[in-house]
Amino acid sequence: MPYQHLIQTFLLPELKFSHSYKSGIANFTVVAIKRSKFEVCPKCATPSTKVHDKRTITLKDAPIRGKYMTLKVTKRRFRCPSCKSVFTEPIQGVNKGGRLTQRFVRSIYWACENFQDLKRVKKAHRCGYKTIYKSYYKQLRLKQKERQNNPWPKTIGIDEHGFSKDKRRGARNFATLIVDYQNKRPKELIQGKSHQKLIEGLSYIPGRENVTHVVIDLADSYKTFVQKFFPNAKIVADKFHVLRLITPTLNSNRIAVTGDKRTHKMRKLLLRNRGNLHFEDRIELDHWLKKNPDVFDAYWAKEKLHTVYRCRGLGKARRSLNALIKWLETKKLKPLQRLKNTLKKWAEEILRYFSTRITNARTEAFNNNSKLVQKRAYGFKSFANYRLKVLNAYG
Ligand SMILES: [Zn+2]
């Protein structure tokens, strides 16, 4: 009968179709047996042909065309002629003692990746949330294991993001994301941002000496960590973090004058790139700035920073940065003094951008993605699962 042949092709490789029946509206049960001349004893590897007894097990198999499939397999138990122990024959595609076939587990994984929510996964597989979670994270762990021994790449980015709220302390927990630039994927996710946590979480990865460039934001803690951990790495200060250094000051100085109105016209004009401003807007802005010297200084610090990054070539950028530092030295405003100190301290790392052109834009994108992952799962309770999900978000 062609129907039997059809089911036979869907069956696990070693099983032989016996018969099937409808066991629910969308459920059918297939009865099958394993046919082999002998089985090998797991203890002493002696082949045995002596069947001791039989037992039937029930397995969940991957749904076929929206139909739930239950497998009833009669397994034989053999007695070993040499060591006299009794053992049950294994079935390819089912883990020992398992009640789910491996392809059922893979089907759950696929559904978790592609369905909108777990409710749909549950409906499509007719199993509990616990089974879904267990199967899904098991698959993620296996995938992560395959990549575990990949060595460090040449260029990496390091960035932090908030992970969850610590209810007792009322503070945010941080996670540090390490991004592999060449392969365009997250390399590792660490809970916390302290040196100790980073060393603990990254020591297993071989080939630290491979890393030649590390992009970071302007954080002293990451700088000293990179210098200690990667012997051949040069640090590149992230362009976007440098450009944003003065923005909070610019905003607060403006708010001191105009109040916290987000619709105030000057707010937009101040933040926009001067080169993109309309001629009349520029005149209006300059007129307004003349009356507000504190905003004036912060505004020009921002514009001069942008000028540095518009430079072509390391030499020009260096001259431009030095000119900016000199200009800042004449200013008394505290935030501008702080900016000057930061630029001086990080000058080499900032200028390295002009010889490498690497930015952390990619890390930031991954960070945003991590937040999305969190939102989709309504906040993870377990960091281990969150890590697996982020690291596998790119296939
Ligand atoms: Zn044996």
XYZ file of C-alpha atoms and ligand atoms in Angstrom, residues 41-46 80-85 87, ligand 1:
14
model
C 26.175 -5.551 24.532
C 27.048 -2.035 25.832
C 29.186 -3.505 28.619
C 31.450 -5.979 26.828
C 30.651 -5.372 23.127
C 29.670 -9.025 22.518
C 24.438 -11.029 26.678
C 25.938 -14.519 26.190
C 29.259 -13.495 27.691
C 28.559 -11.268 30.729
C 24.938 -12.401 31.200
C 23.635 -8.868 31.663
C 20.225 -4.705 27.937
Zn 28.091 -8.403 27.777
